[in-house]
PDB file of C-alpha atoms in Angstrom:
ATOM      1  CA  ASP H   1      30.873 -39.317  33.098  1.00  0.00           C
ATOM      2  CA  THR H   2      32.489 -41.242  30.286  1.00  0.00           C
ATOM      3  CA  GLY H   3      34.092 -38.352  28.470  1.00  0.00           C
ATOM      4  CA  VAL H   4      33.226 -36.247  25.451  1.00  0.00           C
ATOM      5  CA  SER H   5      30.477 -37.800  23.372  1.00  0.00           C
ATOM      6  CA  GLN H   6      29.789 -37.055  19.719  1.00  0.00           C
ATOM      7  CA  ASN H   7      26.863 -38.099  17.554  1.00  0.00           C
ATOM      8  CA  PRO H   8      26.532 -39.436  15.012  1.00  0.00           C
ATOM      9  CA  ARG H   9      29.811 -41.276  14.573  1.00  0.00           C
ATOM     10  CA  HIS H  10      29.395 -41.405  10.830  1.00  0.00           C
ATOM     11  CA  LYS H  11      27.322 -39.361   8.405  1.00  0.00           C
ATOM     12  CA  ILE H  12      27.017 -39.782   4.663  1.00  0.00           C
ATOM     13  CA  THR H  13      25.175 -37.032   2.866  1.00  0.00           C
ATOM     14  CA  LYS H  14      24.583 -35.844  -0.654  1.00  0.00           C
ATOM     15  CA  ARG H  15      26.179 -32.651  -1.814  1.00  0.00           C
ATOM     16  CA  GLY H  16      23.940 -29.690  -1.132  1.00  0.00           C
ATOM     17  CA  GLN H  17      22.248 -31.184   1.921  1.00  0.00           C
ATOM     18  CA  ASN H  18      22.484 -29.757   5.416  1.00  0.00           C
ATOM     19  CA  VAL H  19      23.949 -31.773   8.274  1.00  0.00           C
ATOM     20  CA  THR H  20      24.097 -31.259  12.021  1.00  0.00           C
ATOM     21  CA  PHE H  21      26.434 -32.868  14.525  1.00  0.00           C
ATOM     22  CA  ARG H  22      26.135 -32.925  18.284  1.00  0.00           C
ATOM     23  CA  CYS H  23      28.760 -32.836  21.007  1.00  0.00           C
ATOM     24  CA  ASP H  24      28.202 -33.503  24.695  1.00  0.00           C
ATOM     25  CA  PRO H  25      31.226 -32.347  26.683  1.00  0.00           C
ATOM     26  CA  ILE H  26      32.431 -33.542  30.054  1.00  0.00           C
ATOM     27  CA  SER H  27      29.808 -32.182  32.401  1.00  0.00           C
ATOM     28  CA  GLU H  28      31.916 -29.843  34.525  1.00  0.00           C
ATOM     29  CA  HIS H  29      33.792 -28.373  31.561  1.00  0.00           C
ATOM     30  CA  ASN H  30      32.678 -24.916  30.527  1.00  0.00           C
ATOM     31  CA  ARG H  31      34.868 -24.668  27.424  1.00  0.00           C
ATOM     32  CA  LEU H  32      34.020 -26.549  24.251  1.00  0.00           C
ATOM     33  CA  TYR H  33      35.983 -26.680  21.005  1.00  0.00           C
ATOM     34  CA  TRP H  34      35.350 -27.868  17.464  1.00  0.00           C
ATOM     35  CA  TYR H  35      38.108 -29.088  15.188  1.00  0.00           C
ATOM     36  CA  ARG H  36      38.205 -30.507  11.681  1.00  0.00           C
ATOM     37  CA  GLN H  37      40.612 -33.212  10.604  1.00  0.00           C
ATOM     38  CA  THR H  38      41.129 -34.191   6.987  1.00  0.00           C
ATOM     39  CA  LEU H  39      43.004 -37.231   5.788  1.00  0.00           C
ATOM     40  CA  GLY H  40      46.733 -36.950   6.332  1.00  0.00           C
ATOM     41  CA  GLN H  41      46.517 -33.819   8.420  1.00  0.00           C
ATOM     42  CA  GLY H  42      46.270 -32.951  12.054  1.00  0.00           C
ATOM     43  CA  PRO H  43      43.172 -31.440  13.629  1.00  0.00           C
ATOM     44  CA  GLU H  44      42.511 -27.801  12.714  1.00  0.00           C
ATOM     45  CA  PHE H  45      40.785 -25.463  15.149  1.00  0.00           C
ATOM     46  CA  LEU H  46      37.386 -24.208  14.029  1.00  0.00           C
ATOM     47  CA  THR H  47      35.733 -22.483  16.970  1.00  0.00           C
ATOM     48  CA  TYR H  48      35.285 -22.486  20.718  1.00  0.00           C
ATOM     49  CA  PHE H  49      32.714 -21.655  23.346  1.00  0.00           C
ATOM     50  CA  GLN H  50      32.982 -20.572  26.914  1.00  0.00           C
ATOM     51  CA  ASN H  51      29.657 -21.516  28.405  1.00  0.00           C
ATOM     52  CA  GLU H  52      27.102 -20.423  25.788  1.00  0.00           C
ATOM     53  CA  ALA H  53      29.261 -17.674  24.261  1.00  0.00           C
ATOM     54  CA  GLN H  54      31.098 -18.374  21.026  1.00  0.00           C
ATOM     55  CA  LEU H  55      34.345 -16.527  21.636  1.00  0.00           C
ATOM     56  CA  GLU H  56      36.439 -17.316  18.596  1.00  0.00           C
ATOM     57  CA  LYS H  57      35.982 -18.557  15.057  1.00  0.00           C
ATOM     58  CA  SER H  58      38.686 -19.637  12.674  1.00  0.00           C
ATOM     59  CA  ARG H  59      38.762 -18.333   9.113  1.00  0.00           C
ATOM     60  CA  LEU H  60      38.223 -21.984   8.170  1.00  0.00           C
ATOM     61  CA  LEU H  61      34.663 -21.618   9.403  1.00  0.00           C
ATOM     62  CA  SER H  62      32.891 -20.360   6.301  1.00  0.00           C
ATOM     63  CA  ASP H  63      29.425 -18.832   6.429  1.00  0.00           C
ATOM     64  CA  ARG H  64      27.953 -22.257   5.632  1.00  0.00           C
ATOM     65  CA  PHE H  65      29.078 -23.414   9.064  1.00  0.00           C
ATOM     66  CA  SER H  66      27.343 -22.467  12.273  1.00  0.00           C
ATOM     67  CA  ALA H  67      27.890 -23.684  15.796  1.00  0.00           C
ATOM     68  CA  GLU H  68      25.754 -23.201  18.853  1.00  0.00           C
ATOM     69  CA  ARG H  69      25.856 -24.027  22.507  1.00  0.00           C
ATOM     70  CA  PRO H  70      22.491 -22.724  23.650  1.00  0.00           C
ATOM     71  CA  LYS H  71      22.541 -23.656  27.321  1.00  0.00           C
ATOM     72  CA  GLY H  72      26.241 -23.903  27.864  1.00  0.00           C
ATOM     73  CA  SER H  73      26.116 -27.684  27.843  1.00  0.00           C
ATOM     74  CA  PHE H  74      25.943 -29.611  24.562  1.00  0.00           C
ATOM     75  CA  SER H  75      26.882 -28.010  21.258  1.00  0.00           C
ATOM     76  CA  THR H  76      25.803 -28.470  17.663  1.00  0.00           C
ATOM     77  CA  LEU H  77      27.732 -27.846  14.489  1.00  0.00           C
ATOM     78  CA  GLU H  78      25.667 -27.368  11.353  1.00  0.00           C
ATOM     79  CA  ILE H  79      26.956 -27.347   7.809  1.00  0.00           C
ATOM     80  CA  GLN H  80      24.604 -25.978   5.186  1.00  0.00           C
ATOM     81  CA  ARG H  81      24.762 -26.826   1.496  1.00  0.00           C
ATOM     82  CA  THR H  82      27.491 -29.375   2.005  1.00  0.00           C
ATOM     83  CA  GLU H  83      30.305 -29.647  -0.507  1.00  0.00           C
ATOM     84  CA  GLN H  84      32.653 -32.531  -1.191  1.00  0.00           C
ATOM     85  CA  GLY H  85      35.446 -30.544   0.406  1.00  0.00           C
ATOM     86  CA  ASP H  86      33.572 -30.690   3.708  1.00  0.00           C
ATOM     87  CA  SER H  87      34.292 -34.411   3.936  1.00  0.00           C
ATOM     88  CA  ALA H  88      36.380 -34.773   7.080  1.00  0.00           C
ATOM     89  CA  MET H  89      36.372 -35.895  10.687  1.00  0.00           C
ATOM     90  CA  TYR H  90      34.801 -33.278  12.957  1.00  0.00           C
ATOM     91  CA  LEU H  91      36.205 -33.410  16.469  1.00  0.00           C
ATOM     92  CA  CYS H  92      34.860 -31.904  19.629  1.00  0.00           C
ATOM     93  CA  ALA H  93      36.888 -31.286  22.769  1.00  0.00           C
ATOM     94  CA  SER H  94      36.168 -29.788  26.159  1.00  0.00           C
ATOM     95  CA  SER H  95      38.180 -28.343  29.011  1.00  0.00           C
ATOM     96  CA  GLU H  96      37.860 -26.537  32.272  1.00  0.00           C
ATOM     97  CA  GLN H  97      38.378 -22.810  32.220  1.00  0.00           C
ATOM     98  CA  GLY H  98      40.849 -22.872  35.089  1.00  0.00           C
ATOM     99  CA  PRO H  99      44.513 -21.886  34.985  1.00  0.00           C
ATOM    100  CA  ALA H 100      46.406 -22.009  31.729  1.00  0.00           C
ATOM    101  CA  ASN H 101      47.910 -25.390  32.490  1.00  0.00           C
ATOM    102  CA  THR H 102      44.804 -27.409  31.870  1.00  0.00           C
ATOM    103  CA  GLU H 103      44.160 -29.814  29.047  1.00  0.00           C
ATOM    104  CA  ALA H 104      41.394 -30.553  26.615  1.00  0.00           C
ATOM    105  CA  PHE H 105      39.721 -33.930  26.199  1.00  0.00           C
ATOM    106  CA  PHE H 106      38.613 -35.079  22.781  1.00  0.00           C
ATOM    107  CA  GLY H 107      35.613 -37.047  21.610  1.00  0.00           C
ATOM    108  CA  GLN H 108      35.743 -39.784  19.003  1.00  0.00           C
ATOM    109  CA  GLY H 109      34.593 -37.493  16.252  1.00  0.00           C
ATOM    110  CA  THR H 110      31.948 -37.519  13.560  1.00  0.00           C
ATOM    111  CA  ARG H 111      33.155 -38.650  10.171  1.00  0.00           C
ATOM    112  CA  LEU H 112      31.341 -36.810   7.394  1.00  0.00           C
ATOM    113  CA  THR H 113      31.352 -38.081   3.839  1.00  0.00           C
ATOM    114  CA  VAL H 114      29.777 -35.874   1.186  1.00  0.00           C
ATOM    115  CA  VAL H 115      28.947 -37.742  -2.011  1.00  0.00           C
TER     116      VAL H 115
ATOM    117  CA  ALA X   1      50.613 -17.540  14.214  1.00  0.00           C
ATOM    118  CA  GLN X   2      51.781 -20.837  15.586  1.00  0.00           C
ATOM    119  CA  SER X   3      52.843 -23.772  13.444  1.00  0.00           C
ATOM    120  CA  VAL X   4      53.979 -27.289  14.217  1.00  0.00           C
ATOM    121  CA  SER X   5      56.159 -29.477  12.054  1.00  0.00           C
ATOM    122  CA  GLN X   6      56.446 -33.217  12.433  1.00  0.00           C
ATOM    123  CA  HIS X   7      59.273 -34.416  10.267  1.00  0.00           C
ATOM    124  CA  ASN X   8      58.396 -38.071   9.929  1.00  0.00           C
ATOM    125  CA  HIS X   9      55.140 -38.939   8.232  1.00  0.00           C
ATOM    126  CA  HIS X  10      55.457 -42.684   8.573  1.00  0.00           C
ATOM    127  CA  VAL X  11      57.842 -44.652  10.761  1.00  0.00           C
ATOM    128  CA  ILE X  12      58.164 -48.413  10.689  1.00  0.00           C
ATOM    129  CA  LEU X  13      59.981 -50.179  13.513  1.00  0.00           C
ATOM    130  CA  SER X  14      60.398 -53.670  14.823  1.00  0.00           C
ATOM    131  CA  GLU X  15      59.355 -54.494  18.362  1.00  0.00           C
ATOM    132  CA  ALA X  16      61.943 -53.515  20.982  1.00  0.00           C
ATOM    133  CA  ALA X  17      63.441 -50.838  18.757  1.00  0.00           C
ATOM    134  CA  SER X  18      63.846 -47.347  20.157  1.00  0.00           C
ATOM    135  CA  LEU X  19      61.614 -44.553  18.973  1.00  0.00           C
ATOM    136  CA  GLU X  20      62.134 -40.860  18.502  1.00  0.00           C
ATOM    137  CA  LEU X  21      59.574 -38.694  16.731  1.00  0.00           C
ATOM    138  CA  GLY X  22      60.532 -35.156  15.911  1.00  0.00           C
ATOM    139  CA  CYS X  23      58.402 -32.096  16.584  1.00  0.00           C
ATOM    140  CA  ASN X  24      59.334 -28.479  16.015  1.00  0.00           C
ATOM    141  CA  TYR X  25      57.107 -25.498  16.564  1.00  0.00           C
ATOM    142  CA  SER X  26      57.222 -21.854  15.738  1.00  0.00           C
ATOM    143  CA  TYR X  27      55.944 -19.414  18.302  1.00  0.00           C
ATOM    144  CA  GLY X  28      57.826 -16.733  20.117  1.00  0.00           C
ATOM    145  CA  GLY X  29      56.011 -16.699  23.417  1.00  0.00           C
ATOM    146  CA  THR X  30      55.294 -19.068  26.266  1.00  0.00           C
ATOM    147  CA  VAL X  31      53.884 -22.344  25.036  1.00  0.00           C
ATOM    148  CA  ASN X  32      52.258 -25.466  26.319  1.00  0.00           C
ATOM    149  CA  LEU X  33      53.245 -28.585  24.400  1.00  0.00           C
ATOM    150  CA  PHE X  34      51.447 -31.869  23.973  1.00  0.00           C
ATOM    151  CA  TRP X  35      51.763 -35.241  22.367  1.00  0.00           C
ATOM    152  CA  TYR X  36      48.549 -37.059  21.529  1.00  0.00           C
ATOM    153  CA  VAL X  37      48.096 -40.608  20.300  1.00  0.00           C
ATOM    154  CA  GLN X  38      45.259 -41.943  18.187  1.00  0.00           C
ATOM    155  CA  TYR X  39      44.907 -45.705  18.034  1.00  0.00           C
ATOM    156  CA  PRO X  40      42.975 -47.093  15.076  1.00  0.00           C
ATOM    157  CA  GLY X  41      39.280 -46.327  15.486  1.00  0.00           C
ATOM    158  CA  GLN X  42      39.739 -44.477  18.745  1.00  0.00           C
ATOM    159  CA  HIS X  43      39.770 -40.871  19.867  1.00  0.00           C
ATOM    160  CA  LEU X  44      42.756 -38.666  20.482  1.00  0.00           C
ATOM    161  CA  GLN X  45      44.329 -39.406  23.833  1.00  0.00           C
ATOM    162  CA  LEU X  46      46.879 -37.337  25.677  1.00  0.00           C
ATOM    163  CA  LEU X  47      50.261 -39.054  26.003  1.00  0.00           C
ATOM    164  CA  LEU X  48      52.059 -36.281  27.829  1.00  0.00           C
ATOM    165  CA  LYS X  49      52.198 -32.554  28.249  1.00  0.00           C
ATOM    166  CA  TYR X  50      54.659 -29.839  29.112  1.00  0.00           C
ATOM    167  CA  PHE X  51      53.596 -26.616  30.817  1.00  0.00           C
ATOM    168  CA  SER X  52      56.650 -25.544  32.779  1.00  0.00           C
ATOM    169  CA  GLY X  53      59.444 -26.865  34.977  1.00  0.00           C
ATOM    170  CA  ASP X  54      61.506 -29.933  34.174  1.00  0.00           C
ATOM    171  CA  PRO X  55      61.889 -30.022  30.384  1.00  0.00           C
ATOM    172  CA  LEU X  56      61.936 -33.815  30.408  1.00  0.00           C
ATOM    173  CA  VAL X  57      58.388 -34.995  30.858  1.00  0.00           C
ATOM    174  CA  LYS X  58      57.175 -38.516  31.293  1.00  0.00           C
ATOM    175  CA  GLY X  59      53.853 -39.709  30.032  1.00  0.00           C
ATOM    176  CA  ILE X  60      51.810 -42.849  29.914  1.00  0.00           C
ATOM    177  CA  LYS X  61      52.937 -46.178  28.487  1.00  0.00           C
ATOM    178  CA  GLY X  62      56.642 -45.444  28.881  1.00  0.00           C
ATOM    179  CA  PHE X  63      56.745 -42.404  26.608  1.00  0.00           C
ATOM    180  CA  GLU X  64      58.745 -39.299  27.390  1.00  0.00           C
ATOM    181  CA  ALA X  65      59.477 -36.043  25.630  1.00  0.00           C
ATOM    182  CA  GLU X  66      62.100 -33.367  26.007  1.00  0.00           C
ATOM    183  CA  PHE X  67      61.421 -29.684  25.554  1.00  0.00           C
ATOM    184  CA  ILE X  68      64.440 -27.872  24.148  1.00  0.00           C
ATOM    185  CA  LYS X  69      63.512 -24.219  24.100  1.00  0.00           C
ATOM    186  CA  SER X  70      66.527 -23.095  22.092  1.00  0.00           C
ATOM    187  CA  LYS X  71      65.614 -25.512  19.329  1.00  0.00           C
ATOM    188  CA  PHE X  72      61.849 -25.014  19.549  1.00  0.00           C
ATOM    189  CA  SER X  73      61.597 -28.771  19.743  1.00  0.00           C
ATOM    190  CA  PHE X  74      59.556 -31.290  21.726  1.00  0.00           C
ATOM    191  CA  ASN X  75      60.619 -34.718  20.539  1.00  0.00           C
ATOM    192  CA  LEU X  76      58.860 -37.862  21.687  1.00  0.00           C
ATOM    193  CA  ARG X  77      60.854 -40.901  22.745  1.00  0.00           C
ATOM    194  CA  LYS X  78      60.348 -44.450  23.894  1.00  0.00           C
ATOM    195  CA  PRO X  79      63.253 -46.795  24.539  1.00  0.00           C
ATOM    196  CA  SER X  80      61.525 -49.980  23.422  1.00  0.00           C
ATOM    197  CA  VAL X  81      58.349 -50.003  21.342  1.00  0.00           C
ATOM    198  CA  GLN X  82      55.694 -52.662  21.344  1.00  0.00           C
ATOM    199  CA  TRP X  83      53.310 -53.826  18.642  1.00  0.00           C
ATOM    200  CA  SER X  84      50.501 -52.128  20.611  1.00  0.00           C
ATOM    201  CA  ASP X  85      52.177 -48.746  20.055  1.00  0.00           C
ATOM    202  CA  THR X  86      51.078 -48.854  16.424  1.00  0.00           C
ATOM    203  CA  ALA X  87      49.083 -45.631  16.095  1.00  0.00           C
ATOM    204  CA  GLU X  88      49.178 -42.091  14.832  1.00  0.00           C
ATOM    205  CA  TYR X  89      51.013 -39.549  16.951  1.00  0.00           C
ATOM    206  CA  PHE X  90      50.321 -35.829  16.966  1.00  0.00           C
ATOM    207  CA  CYS X  91      52.365 -33.022  18.434  1.00  0.00           C
ATOM    208  CA  ALA X  92      50.440 -29.903  19.437  1.00  0.00           C
ATOM    209  CA  VAL X  93      51.176 -26.483  20.842  1.00  0.00           C
ATOM    210  CA  ASN X  94      49.080 -23.772  22.389  1.00  0.00           C
ATOM    211  CA  ALA X  95      49.894 -20.351  23.644  1.00  0.00           C
ATOM    212  CA  GLY X  96      49.005 -21.226  27.177  1.00  0.00           C
ATOM    213  CA  THR X  97      46.036 -18.932  27.496  1.00  0.00           C
ATOM    214  CA  ASN X  98      43.439 -21.379  26.219  1.00  0.00           C
ATOM    215  CA  ALA X  99      43.742 -25.034  27.063  1.00  0.00           C
ATOM    216  CA  GLY X 100      41.895 -26.391  24.078  1.00  0.00           C
ATOM    217  CA  LYS X 101      42.895 -24.075  21.276  1.00  0.00           C
ATOM    218  CA  SER X 102      45.925 -25.866  19.950  1.00  0.00           C
ATOM    219  CA  THR X 103      47.824 -26.036  16.713  1.00  0.00           C
ATOM    220  CA  PHE X 104      48.555 -29.592  15.661  1.00  0.00           C
ATOM    221  CA  GLY X 105      51.200 -31.114  13.456  1.00  0.00           C
ATOM    222  CA  ASP X 106      50.152 -33.358  10.610  1.00  0.00           C
ATOM    223  CA  GLY X 107      50.933 -36.478  12.575  1.00  0.00           C
ATOM    224  CA  THR X 108      53.309 -39.408  12.339  1.00  0.00           C
ATOM    225  CA  THR X 109      52.001 -42.872  11.668  1.00  0.00           C
ATOM    226  CA  LEU X 110      53.968 -45.451  13.617  1.00  0.00           C
ATOM    227  CA  THR X 111      53.824 -49.066  12.542  1.00  0.00           C
ATOM    228  CA  VAL X 112      55.488 -51.583  14.843  1.00  0.00           C
ATOM    229  CA  LYS X 113      56.154 -54.971  13.305  1.00  0.00           C
ATOM    230  CA  PRO X 114      55.873 -57.920  15.682  1.00  0.00           C
TER     231      PRO X 114
END
């Protein structure tokens, strides 16, 4: 296993279009997280899954955003009716459930540009 | 709610200079603390982490950080930087109940001149 994988690496879309990103976590990790990172800022938590259950969503996740993890393995993040403000790097991370002192591993991200 | 403040947005050093990047957090409970590094074009990588025990933690590539609970600080240090340390550095904190749900600072860009 080579780590957390995200596809595509880059996506350019026109305003108003829908986009979908995919994240494949480390295989034995049952927790999966989505973050958004805009220029000049650190990553901001969006949502996380434990297995297939979406357990928490940030207020940053507007109703145009939806995330799924249907079989508890890979996850998708969809943005509907994209806006220029959605332009950002979308990061995925995964971790074991285990004791509190575990760590999350990040993928390389999908950079979204809305034109 | 947790917050993380990184005081230096951009630091420029010459090779062999010493480095200290500041990080302060606000959270009243037990915390786990992290420093991540992001090299140009690469993903976030963990430099070091603090969960409990010795407040001076050592990470990869000669980095270390000291947790000072009374100051809510977790500053990153390296005695002698190299050109290859040029990267963006992020401090992060989580409440310890969820490994991946962290609050990040806005990052410090380190440029090391050869």
